mmCIF file of N, CA and C in Angstrom:
data_model
loop_
_atom_site.group_PDB
_atom_site.id
_atom_site.type_symbol
_atom_site.label_atom_id
_atom_site.label_comp_id
_atom_site.label_asym_id
_atom_site.label_seq_id
_atom_site.Cartn_x
_atom_site.Cartn_y
_atom_site.Cartn_z
ATOM 1 N N UNK A 183 100.343 95.655 111.952
ATOM 2 C CA UNK A 183 101.763 97.198 112.093
ATOM 3 C C UNK A 183 101.030 97.194 110.384
ATOM 4 N N UNK A 184 101.323 98.625 109.510
ATOM 5 C CA UNK A 184 101.172 98.966 108.851
ATOM 6 C C UNK A 184 102.773 99.526 108.000
ATOM 7 N N UNK A 185 102.893 99.589 106.736
ATOM 8 C CA UNK A 185 103.901 100.566 106.564
ATOM 9 C C UNK A 185 104.360 100.860 105.027
ATOM 10 N N UNK A 186 104.859 102.734 105.369
ATOM 11 C CA UNK A 186 104.446 102.852 104.348
ATOM 12 C C UNK A 186 105.912 102.311 103.253
ATOM 13 N N UNK A 187 106.435 101.961 102.414
ATOM 14 C CA UNK A 187 107.521 101.547 102.053
ATOM 15 C C UNK A 187 107.646 102.592 100.703
ATOM 16 N N UNK A 188 109.238 103.434 100.935
ATOM 17 C CA UNK A 188 108.843 103.961 99.596
ATOM 18 C C UNK A 188 110.213 103.536 98.678
ATOM 19 N N UNK A 189 109.914 103.289 97.218
ATOM 20 C CA UNK A 189 110.740 103.048 95.940
ATOM 21 C C UNK A 189 110.961 103.684 95.065
ATOM 22 N N UNK A 190 111.556 104.602 95.005
ATOM 23 C CA UNK A 190 112.318 105.694 94.499
ATOM 24 C C UNK A 190 111.217 106.506 94.132
ATOM 25 N N UNK A 191 110.491 106.660 93.657
ATOM 26 C CA UNK A 191 109.200 108.241 93.708
ATOM 27 C C UNK A 191 107.679 107.271 93.897
ATOM 28 N N UNK A 192 107.991 106.133 93.915
ATOM 29 C CA UNK A 192 106.676 105.571 94.063
ATOM 30 C C UNK A 192 106.880 105.009 95.525
ATOM 31 N N UNK A 193 105.503 105.189 96.021
ATOM 32 C CA UNK A 193 105.405 104.555 97.481
ATOM 33 C C UNK A 193 104.102 103.443 97.862
ATOM 34 N N UNK A 194 104.711 101.653 98.300
ATOM 35 C CA UNK A 194 103.502 101.132 98.761
ATOM 36 C C UNK A 194 102.988 100.944 99.876
ATOM 37 N N UNK A 195 101.847 101.053 99.993
ATOM 38 C CA UNK A 195 101.028 100.827 101.884
ATOM 39 C C UNK A 195 100.905 99.107 101.276
ATOM 40 N N UNK A 196 101.181 98.847 102.734
ATOM 41 C CA UNK A 196 101.433 97.408 103.024
ATOM 42 C C UNK A 196 101.026 96.638 104.019
ATOM 43 N N UNK A 197 99.793 96.001 104.436
ATOM 44 C CA UNK A 197 99.942 95.857 105.810
ATOM 45 C C UNK A 197 98.689 94.756 106.311
ATOM 46 N N UNK A 198 98.681 93.949 107.364
ATOM 47 C CA UNK A 198 97.134 93.139 107.369
ATOM 48 C C UNK A 198 95.904 93.829 107.477
ATOM 49 N N UNK A 199 94.791 93.132 107.098
ATOM 50 C CA UNK A 199 93.871 94.315 107.557
ATOM 51 C C UNK A 199 93.858 95.125 108.915
ATOM 52 N N UNK A 200 92.751 95.765 108.817
ATOM 53 C CA UNK A 200 92.985 96.493 110.056
ATOM 54 C C UNK A 200 93.884 97.333 110.547
ATOM 55 N N UNK A 201 94.828 97.240 109.684
ATOM 56 C CA UNK A 201 96.190 97.901 110.558
ATOM 57 C C UNK A 201 96.486 99.502 110.665
ATOM 58 N N UNK A 202 95.767 100.072 109.871
ATOM 59 C CA UNK A 202 95.824 101.722 109.711
ATOM 60 C C UNK A 202 96.363 101.777 108.234
ATOM 61 N N UNK A 203 96.261 100.938 107.358
ATOM 62 C CA UNK A 203 96.591 101.489 105.886
ATOM 63 C C UNK A 203 95.015 102.069 105.490
ATOM 64 N N UNK A 204 94.574 102.595 105.184
ATOM 65 C CA UNK A 204 93.263 103.499 105.065
ATOM 66 C C UNK A 204 93.411 104.678 106.122
ATOM 67 N N UNK A 205 93.927 104.781 106.898
ATOM 68 C CA UNK A 205 94.316 105.689 107.873
ATOM 69 C C UNK A 205 95.223 106.629 107.112
ATOM 70 N N UNK A 206 96.401 106.200 107.208
ATOM 71 C CA UNK A 206 97.655 106.823 105.989
ATOM 72 C C UNK A 206 97.293 107.301 105.205
ATOM 73 N N UNK A 207 96.152 106.548 104.332
ATOM 74 C CA UNK A 207 96.362 107.019 102.823
ATOM 75 C C UNK A 207 95.423 108.726 103.593
ATOM 76 N N UNK A 208 94.024 108.606 104.120
ATOM 77 C CA UNK A 208 93.182 109.479 104.727
ATOM 78 C C UNK A 208 94.241 110.836 104.815
ATOM 79 N N UNK A 209 95.400 110.479 106.012
ATOM 80 C CA UNK A 209 96.218 111.279 106.003
ATOM 81 C C UNK A 209 97.278 112.050 105.433
ATOM 82 N N UNK A 210 97.782 111.386 104.955
ATOM 83 C CA UNK A 210 98.144 111.874 103.676
ATOM 84 C C UNK A 210 97.327 112.672 102.319
ATOM 85 N N UNK A 211 96.256 112.561 102.237
ATOM 86 C CA UNK A 211 95.726 113.088 101.559
ATOM 87 C C UNK A 211 95.070 114.120 102.238
ATOM 88 N N UNK A 212 94.946 114.588 103.319
ATOM 89 C CA UNK A 212 94.928 115.805 104.642
ATOM 90 C C UNK A 212 93.474 115.639 104.442
ATOM 91 N N UNK A 213 92.324 114.520 104.390
ATOM 92 C CA UNK A 213 91.422 114.364 105.054
ATOM 93 C C UNK A 213 90.822 114.655 106.576
ATOM 94 N N UNK A 214 92.139 114.128 107.208
ATOM 95 C CA UNK A 214 91.885 114.432 108.584
ATOM 96 C C UNK A 214 93.939 114.591 109.552
ATOM 97 N N UNK A 215 93.423 115.875 110.040
ATOM 98 C CA UNK A 215 94.686 116.456 110.505
ATOM 99 C C UNK A 215 95.305 115.278 111.433
ATOM 100 N N UNK A 216 96.822 115.427 111.347
ATOM 101 C CA UNK A 216 97.807 114.561 112.208
ATOM 102 C C UNK A 216 97.760 115.360 113.528
ATOM 103 N N UNK A 217 97.460 114.616 114.931
ATOM 104 C CA UNK A 217 97.822 115.165 115.870
ATOM 105 C C UNK A 217 98.149 115.172 116.451
ATOM 106 N N UNK A 218 99.203 113.971 116.377
ATOM 107 C CA UNK A 218 100.488 114.147 117.291
ATOM 108 C C UNK A 218 101.636 114.028 116.004
ATOM 109 N N UNK A 219 102.909 114.066 116.148
ATOM 110 C CA UNK A 219 104.196 114.226 115.389
ATOM 111 C C UNK A 219 103.679 114.967 113.760
ATOM 112 N N UNK A 220 104.360 114.726 112.906
ATOM 113 C CA UNK A 220 104.381 115.074 111.481
ATOM 114 C C UNK A 220 104.680 114.505 109.831
ATOM 115 N N UNK A 221 103.373 114.368 109.513
ATOM 116 C CA UNK A 221 104.116 113.788 108.189
ATOM 117 C C UNK A 221 104.712 114.855 106.574
ATOM 118 N N UNK A 222 106.038 114.198 106.487
ATOM 119 C CA UNK A 222 106.969 115.500 105.897
ATOM 120 C C UNK A 222 106.823 114.990 104.481
ATOM 121 N N UNK A 223 106.446 115.603 103.124
ATOM 122 C CA UNK A 223 106.459 115.042 101.895
ATOM 123 C C UNK A 223 107.824 115.958 101.139
ATOM 124 N N UNK A 224 108.586 115.601 100.710
ATOM 125 C CA UNK A 224 109.420 116.048 100.377
ATOM 126 C C UNK A 224 110.575 117.313 101.278
ATOM 127 N N UNK A 225 110.678 116.714 102.759
ATOM 128 C CA UNK A 225 111.091 117.492 103.894
ATOM 129 C C UNK A 225 110.122 118.675 103.924
ATOM 130 N N UNK A 226 108.744 118.467 104.268
ATOM 131 C CA UNK A 226 107.913 119.861 103.445
ATOM 132 C C UNK A 226 106.912 119.272 104.808
ATOM 133 N N UNK A 227 106.322 119.602 105.749
ATOM 134 C CA UNK A 227 104.777 119.310 106.828
ATOM 135 C C UNK A 227 103.696 119.456 105.856
ATOM 136 N N UNK A 228 103.553 118.286 105.728
ATOM 137 C CA UNK A 228 102.043 118.638 104.749
ATOM 138 C C UNK A 228 101.302 119.285 104.680
ATOM 139 N N UNK A 229 100.698 119.712 106.530
ATOM 140 C CA UNK A 229 99.848 121.226 106.336
ATOM 141 C C UNK A 229 100.278 122.268 105.763
ATOM 142 N N UNK A 230 102.132 122.601 105.752
ATOM 143 C CA UNK A 230 102.062 124.033 104.741
ATOM 144 C C UNK A 230 102.364 123.708 103.578
ATOM 145 N N UNK A 231 101.170 122.471 103.041
ATOM 146 C CA UNK A 231 101.422 122.618 101.516
ATOM 147 C C UNK A 231 99.761 123.114 101.191
ATOM 148 N N UNK A 232 100.103 123.428 99.853
ATOM 149 C CA UNK A 232 98.454 123.798 99.486
ATOM 150 C C UNK A 232 98.264 122.534 99.535
ATOM 151 N N UNK A 233 96.424 122.478 99.799
ATOM 152 C CA UNK A 233 96.234 120.552 99.542
ATOM 153 C C UNK A 233 95.813 120.464 98.013
ATOM 154 N N UNK A 234 95.082 121.304 97.271
ATOM 155 C CA UNK A 234 95.301 120.824 96.083
ATOM 156 C C UNK A 234 96.456 120.239 95.391
ATOM 157 N N UNK A 235 97.604 120.969 95.768
ATOM 158 C CA UNK A 235 98.789 120.778 95.165
ATOM 159 C C UNK A 235 99.384 119.574 95.822
ATOM 160 N N UNK A 236 98.915 119.676 97.094
ATOM 161 C CA UNK A 236 99.511 117.952 97.527
ATOM 162 C C UNK A 236 98.525 116.869 96.698
ATOM 163 N N UNK A 237 97.309 116.841 96.708
ATOM 164 C CA UNK A 237 96.566 115.940 96.252
ATOM 165 C C UNK A 237 97.060 115.630 94.620
ATOM 166 N N UNK A 238 97.507 116.737 93.993
ATOM 167 C CA UNK A 238 97.767 116.036 92.907
ATOM 168 C C UNK A 238 99.004 115.490 92.225
ATOM 169 N N UNK A 239 99.833 115.273 93.724
ATOM 170 C CA UNK A 239 101.189 114.663 93.666
ATOM 171 C C UNK A 239 100.914 113.007 94.190
ATOM 172 N N UNK A 240 99.690 112.910 94.457
ATOM 173 C CA UNK A 240 99.418 111.542 95.169
ATOM 174 C C UNK A 240 98.407 110.954 94.448
ATOM 175 N N UNK A 241 98.942 109.330 93.768
ATOM 176 C CA UNK A 241 98.261 108.584 92.527
ATOM 177 C C UNK A 241 97.395 107.382 94.051
ATOM 178 N N UNK A 242 96.321 107.006 93.900
ATOM 179 C CA UNK A 242 96.175 106.393 94.651
ATOM 180 C C UNK A 242 95.786 104.767 93.734
ATOM 181 N N UNK A 243 95.930 103.675 94.159
ATOM 182 C CA UNK A 243 94.977 102.171 93.336
ATOM 183 C C UNK A 243 94.730 101.615 94.074
ATOM 184 N N UNK A 244 93.119 101.439 94.472
ATOM 185 C CA UNK A 244 92.731 100.113 95.017
ATOM 186 C C UNK A 244 92.653 98.634 94.498
ATOM 187 N N UNK A 245 92.731 98.206 95.650
ATOM 188 C CA UNK A 245 92.619 96.605 95.131
ATOM 189 C C UNK A 245 91.466 96.240 93.884
ATOM 190 N N UNK A 246 90.652 96.881 94.057
ATOM 191 C CA UNK A 246 89.321 96.232 93.201
ATOM 192 C C UNK A 246 89.334 98.025 92.412
ATOM 193 N N UNK A 247 90.199 98.515 91.186
ATOM 194 C CA UNK A 247 89.675 99.855 90.925
ATOM 195 C C UNK A 247 88.334 100.079 89.972
ATOM 196 N N UNK A 248 88.539 100.748 89.701
ATOM 197 C CA UNK A 248 87.292 101.726 89.178
ATOM 198 C C UNK A 248 87.920 101.915 87.696
ATOM 199 N N UNK A 249 87.187 101.383 86.302
ATOM 200 C CA UNK A 249 87.469 101.378 85.237
ATOM 201 C C UNK A 249 85.977 101.712 84.217
ATOM 202 N N UNK A 250 86.160 102.176 83.205
ATOM 203 C CA UNK A 250 85.262 103.005 82.682
ATOM 204 C C UNK A 250 84.515 101.706 81.108
ATOM 205 N N UNK A 251 83.256 102.445 81.046
ATOM 206 C CA UNK A 251 83.050 101.187 79.444
ATOM 207 C C UNK A 251 83.977 102.677 78.249
ATOM 208 N N UNK A 252 84.835 102.131 78.109
ATOM 209 C CA UNK A 252 85.488 103.043 77.114
ATOM 210 C C UNK A 252 86.660 102.403 76.760
ATOM 211 N N UNK A 253 87.573 102.558 75.925
ATOM 212 C CA UNK A 253 88.986 102.807 75.072
ATOM 213 C C UNK A 253 89.672 102.124 76.785
ATOM 214 N N UNK A 254 90.903 101.398 76.265
ATOM 215 C CA UNK A 254 91.840 101.323 77.277
ATOM 216 C C UNK A 254 92.215 102.866 77.356
ATOM 217 N N UNK A 255 92.907 103.405 76.359
ATOM 218 C CA UNK A 255 93.400 104.616 76.567
ATOM 219 C C UNK A 255 92.864 105.800 76.925
ATOM 220 N N UNK A 256 91.693 105.545 76.901
ATOM 221 C CA UNK A 256 90.450 106.375 77.325
ATOM 222 C C UNK A 256 90.888 106.278 78.974
ATOM 223 N N UNK A 257 91.010 104.976 79.169
ATOM 224 C CA UNK A 257 90.782 105.407 80.598
ATOM 225 C C UNK A 257 91.788 105.536 81.002
ATOM 226 N N UNK A 258 93.475 105.435 80.608
ATOM 227 C CA UNK A 258 94.487 105.563 80.907
ATOM 228 C C UNK A 258 94.213 106.971 81.150
ATOM 229 N N UNK A 259 93.514 107.684 80.364
ATOM 230 C CA UNK A 259 93.641 109.512 80.046
ATOM 231 C C UNK A 259 92.563 109.885 80.776
ATOM 232 N N UNK A 260 92.342 109.138 81.595
ATOM 233 C CA UNK A 260 90.642 109.503 81.636
ATOM 234 C C UNK A 260 90.366 111.228 82.986
ATOM 235 N N UNK A 261 89.725 111.849 82.593
ATOM 236 C CA UNK A 261 89.497 113.159 83.665
ATOM 237 C C UNK A 261 90.843 113.868 83.192
ATOM 238 N N UNK A 262 91.973 113.759 82.027
ATOM 239 C CA UNK A 262 92.818 114.534 81.618
ATOM 240 C C UNK A 262 92.255 114.790 80.447
ATOM 241 N N UNK A 263 93.102 116.061 80.215
ATOM 242 C CA UNK A 263 93.269 116.591 78.267
ATOM 243 C C UNK A 263 94.245 116.799 78.048
ATOM 244 N N UNK A 264 94.855 117.026 77.098
ATOM 245 C CA UNK A 264 95.821 117.293 75.917
ATOM 246 C C UNK A 264 97.600 116.086 76.042
ATOM 247 N N UNK A 265 96.619 114.555 76.815
ATOM 248 C CA UNK A 265 98.355 113.981 76.614
ATOM 249 C C UNK A 265 98.184 113.409 74.823
ATOM 250 N N UNK A 266 99.618 113.230 74.784
ATOM 251 C CA UNK A 266 99.549 112.593 73.465
ATOM 252 C C UNK A 266 99.897 110.956 73.735
ATOM 253 N N UNK A 267 99.329 110.698 72.586
ATOM 254 C CA UNK A 267 99.288 108.877 72.918
ATOM 255 C C UNK A 267 100.611 108.199 73.036
ATOM 256 N N UNK A 268 101.948 108.611 73.082
ATOM 257 C CA UNK A 268 103.412 108.214 73.359
ATOM 258 C C UNK A 268 103.297 108.918 74.768
ATOM 259 N N UNK A 269 102.770 109.505 75.651
ATOM 260 C CA UNK A 269 102.705 109.686 76.805
ATOM 261 C C UNK A 269 101.831 109.130 77.546
ATOM 262 N N UNK A 270 100.614 108.368 77.281
ATOM 263 C CA UNK A 270 99.886 106.919 77.177
ATOM 264 C C UNK A 270 100.429 106.227 77.428
ATOM 265 N N UNK A 271 101.014 105.559 76.382
ATOM 266 C CA UNK A 271 102.127 103.944 76.377
ATOM 267 C C UNK A 271 103.271 104.840 77.544
ATOM 268 N N UNK A 272 104.124 105.776 77.277
ATOM 269 C CA UNK A 272 104.958 105.797 78.105
ATOM 270 C C UNK A 272 104.298 105.372 79.878
ATOM 271 N N UNK A 273 103.480 105.787 80.280
ATOM 272 C CA UNK A 273 102.890 105.116 81.528
ATOM 273 C C UNK A 273 102.121 104.231 81.633
ATOM 274 N N UNK A 274 101.488 103.480 80.373
ATOM 275 C CA UNK A 274 101.118 101.814 80.130
ATOM 276 C C UNK A 274 102.537 101.445 80.418
ATOM 277 N N UNK A 275 104.142 101.739 79.527
ATOM 278 C CA UNK A 275 105.114 101.392 79.850
ATOM 279 C C UNK A 275 105.691 100.992 81.388
ATOM 280 N N UNK A 276 105.319 102.184 82.116
ATOM 281 C CA UNK A 276 105.657 102.259 83.406
ATOM 282 C C UNK A 276 104.841 101.009 84.461
ATOM 283 N N UNK A 277 103.371 100.872 84.184
ATOM 284 C CA UNK A 277 102.302 100.260 85.279
ATOM 285 C C UNK A 277 102.523 98.891 84.510
ATOM 286 N N UNK A 278 103.523 98.291 82.899
ATOM 287 C CA UNK A 278 103.967 97.213 83.177
ATOM 288 C C UNK A 278 102.669 96.503 82.099
ATOM 289 N N UNK A 279 101.962 97.383 81.723
ATOM 290 C CA UNK A 279 100.436 97.094 80.698
ATOM 291 C C UNK A 279 100.898 96.642 79.248
ATOM 292 N N UNK A 280 101.545 97.813 78.856
ATOM 293 C CA UNK A 280 101.862 98.251 77.652
ATOM 294 C C UNK A 280 102.092 96.575 76.487
ATOM 295 N N UNK A 281 102.482 95.953 77.190
ATOM 296 C CA UNK A 281 103.234 94.234 75.957
ATOM 297 C C UNK A 281 101.527 93.963 76.140
ATOM 298 N N UNK A 282 100.665 93.535 77.129
ATOM 299 C CA UNK A 282 99.450 93.097 77.416
ATOM 300 C C UNK A 282 98.349 93.852 75.891
ATOM 301 N N UNK A 283 98.576 94.671 76.249
ATOM 302 C CA UNK A 283 98.189 96.042 75.212
ATOM 303 C C UNK A 283 98.134 95.724 73.927
ATOM 304 N N UNK A 284 100.076 95.360 73.514
ATOM 305 C CA UNK A 284 100.208 96.109 72.408
ATOM 306 C C UNK A 284 99.385 94.383 71.579
ATOM 307 N N UNK A 285 99.606 93.629 72.460
ATOM 308 C CA UNK A 285 99.349 91.931 71.598
ATOM 309 C C UNK A 285 97.395 91.826 71.935
ATOM 310 N N UNK A 286 96.381 93.056 72.486
ATOM 311 C CA UNK A 286 95.092 93.064 72.174
ATOM 312 C C UNK A 286 95.135 93.037 70.584
ATOM 313 N N UNK A 287 93.767 92.846 69.799
ATOM 314 C CA UNK A 287 93.909 93.597 68.222
ATOM 315 C C UNK A 287 93.700 94.569 67.884
ATOM 316 N N UNK A 288 92.899 95.337 68.815
ATOM 317 C CA UNK A 288 92.495 96.685 68.809
ATOM 318 C C UNK A 288 93.876 97.356 69.638
ATOM 319 N N UNK A 289 94.719 96.881 70.075
ATOM 320 C CA UNK A 289 95.498 97.454 71.394
ATOM 321 C C UNK A 289 94.979 98.977 72.266
ATOM 322 N N UNK A 290 95.131 100.194 71.942
ATOM 323 C CA UNK A 290 95.358 100.867 73.095
ATOM 324 C C UNK A 290 93.393 101.485 73.288
ATOM 325 N N UNK A 291 93.216 101.110 71.182
ATOM 326 C CA UNK A 291 91.779 101.533 70.973
ATOM 327 C C UNK A 291 91.241 99.967 71.724
ATOM 328 N N UNK A 292 91.183 99.019 72.275
ATOM 329 C CA UNK A 292 90.243 97.839 72.739
ATOM 330 C C UNK A 292 89.114 98.572 73.581
ATOM 331 N N UNK A 293 88.260 98.410 73.714
ATOM 332 C CA UNK A 293 86.782 98.509 73.866
ATOM 333 C C UNK A 293 86.840 97.769 75.482
ATOM 334 N N UNK A 294 86.994 97.853 76.789
ATOM 335 C CA UNK A 294 87.163 96.693 77.934
ATOM 336 C C UNK A 294 85.888 96.568 78.446
ATOM 337 N N UNK A 295 84.798 97.635 78.293
ATOM 338 C CA UNK A 295 83.608 96.375 78.498
ATOM 339 C C UNK A 295 82.929 97.314 80.026
ATOM 340 N N UNK A 296 81.944 97.052 80.110
ATOM 341 C CA UNK A 296 81.342 97.949 81.379
ATOM 342 C C UNK A 296 81.981 96.912 82.590
ATOM 343 N N UNK A 297 82.724 98.210 83.592
ATOM 344 C CA UNK A 297 83.740 98.204 85.081
ATOM 345 C C UNK A 297 84.925 97.910 84.343
ATOM 346 N N UNK A 298 84.932 96.997 83.102
ATOM 347 C CA UNK A 298 86.403 96.692 82.286
ATOM 348 C C UNK A 298 86.081 94.947 83.106
ATOM 349 N N UNK A 299 84.935 94.557 82.205
ATOM 350 C CA UNK A 299 84.998 93.276 82.714
ATOM 351 C C UNK A 299 84.832 92.302 81.333
ATOM 352 N N UNK A 300 86.212 93.282 80.454
ATOM 353 C CA UNK A 300 86.826 92.161 80.047
ATOM 354 C C UNK A 300 88.692 92.117 80.008
ATOM 355 N N UNK A 301 88.417 92.515 81.295
ATOM 356 C CA UNK A 301 90.119 92.252 81.933
ATOM 357 C C UNK A 301 90.141 92.097 83.179
ATOM 358 N N UNK A 302 90.834 90.695 83.392
ATOM 359 C CA UNK A 302 91.803 90.422 84.225
ATOM 360 C C UNK A 302 92.019 91.007 85.304
ATOM 361 N N UNK A 303 91.194 90.856 86.918
ATOM 362 C CA UNK A 303 91.713 91.652 88.327
ATOM 363 C C UNK A 303 93.159 92.399 87.530
ATOM 364 N N UNK A 304 94.091 92.001 87.554
ATOM 365 C CA UNK A 304 95.310 92.913 87.730
ATOM 366 C C UNK A 304 95.902 93.670 86.233
ATOM 367 N N UNK A 305 95.604 92.785 85.385
ATOM 368 C CA UNK A 305 94.903 94.033 84.420
ATOM 369 C C UNK A 305 94.867 95.248 84.849
ATOM 370 N N UNK A 306 93.079 95.172 85.305
ATOM 371 C CA UNK A 306 92.742 96.172 85.695
ATOM 372 C C UNK A 306 93.495 97.336 86.473
ATOM 373 N N UNK A 307 94.195 96.064 87.309
ATOM 374 C CA UNK A 307 95.049 97.075 88.070
ATOM 375 C C UNK A 307 96.225 98.190 87.027
ATOM 376 N N UNK A 308 97.077 96.922 86.399
ATOM 377 C CA UNK A 308 98.263 97.904 85.659
ATOM 378 C C UNK A 308 97.191 98.992 84.901
ATOM 379 N N UNK A 309 96.065 99.217 84.403
ATOM 380 C CA UNK A 309 95.617 100.558 83.756
ATOM 381 C C UNK A 309 95.050 101.501 84.738
ATOM 382 N N UNK A 310 95.296 100.839 86.222
ATOM 383 C CA UNK A 310 94.957 102.041 86.654
ATOM 384 C C UNK A 310 95.886 102.475 87.213
ATOM 385 N N UNK A 311 96.969 101.787 87.445
ATOM 386 C CA UNK A 311 98.681 102.578 88.015
ATOM 387 C C UNK A 311 98.850 103.217 86.621
ATOM 388 N N UNK A 312 98.669 102.626 85.876
ATOM 389 C CA UNK A 312 99.107 104.195 84.091
ATOM 390 C C UNK A 312 97.714 105.239 84.255
ATOM 391 N N UNK A 313 96.750 104.649 84.526
ATOM 392 C CA UNK A 313 96.774 106.136 84.592
ATOM 393 C C UNK A 313 96.590 107.019 86.029
ATOM 394 N N UNK A 314 97.250 106.367 86.992
ATOM 395 C CA UNK A 314 98.071 107.265 88.226
ATOM 396 C C UNK A 314 98.907 107.748 88.000
ATOM 397 N N UNK A 315 100.152 107.135 87.272
ATOM 398 C CA UNK A 315 101.762 107.857 86.345
ATOM 399 C C UNK A 315 101.253 108.683 85.784
ATOM 400 N N UNK A 316 100.099 108.638 85.042
ATOM 401 C CA UNK A 316 99.953 109.648 83.603
ATOM 402 C C UNK A 316 100.388 111.124 84.348
ATOM 403 N N UNK A 317 99.171 110.965 85.177
ATOM 404 C CA UNK A 317 98.970 112.815 86.327
ATOM 405 C C UNK A 317 100.414 113.409 86.505
ATOM 406 N N UNK A 318 101.573 112.281 86.296
ATOM 407 C CA UNK A 318 102.901 113.078 86.634
ATOM 408 C C UNK A 318 103.569 112.842 85.768
ATOM 409 N N UNK A 319 103.269 112.893 84.608
ATOM 410 C CA UNK A 319 104.564 113.073 83.196
ATOM 411 C C UNK A 319 104.642 114.359 82.832
ATOM 412 N N UNK A 320 103.560 115.196 83.214
ATOM 413 C CA UNK A 320 103.497 116.561 82.913
ATOM 414 C C UNK A 320 104.550 117.608 83.768
#
């Protein structure tokens, strides 16, 4: 059994292996069409929402997130422009990684190595969560 849990504006998809978590994500992002029933997003059928607009409201963080050979700040704002340092910090705080980053000698300017090899799995995930969250700040 797979469950989609809504916590305020965030949703968590949990379940055992093979229970349909990936299928739910693929349906939410409209990689596939729903053949029975409907999926609602803000009380609107997702098939009636512009696909680019829909996907811009969805942030996906996998169990093994992809990070790049850049600084922590660059990884958080990866693929985006015009974000202030305060917005990067705000996203990191929401992802519960800000205090860890502050303890590093170079803080947000810390180079994380190839694929983030300088970080633990949990730290990588929290940076990826901050990256997903910063997209919804503007």
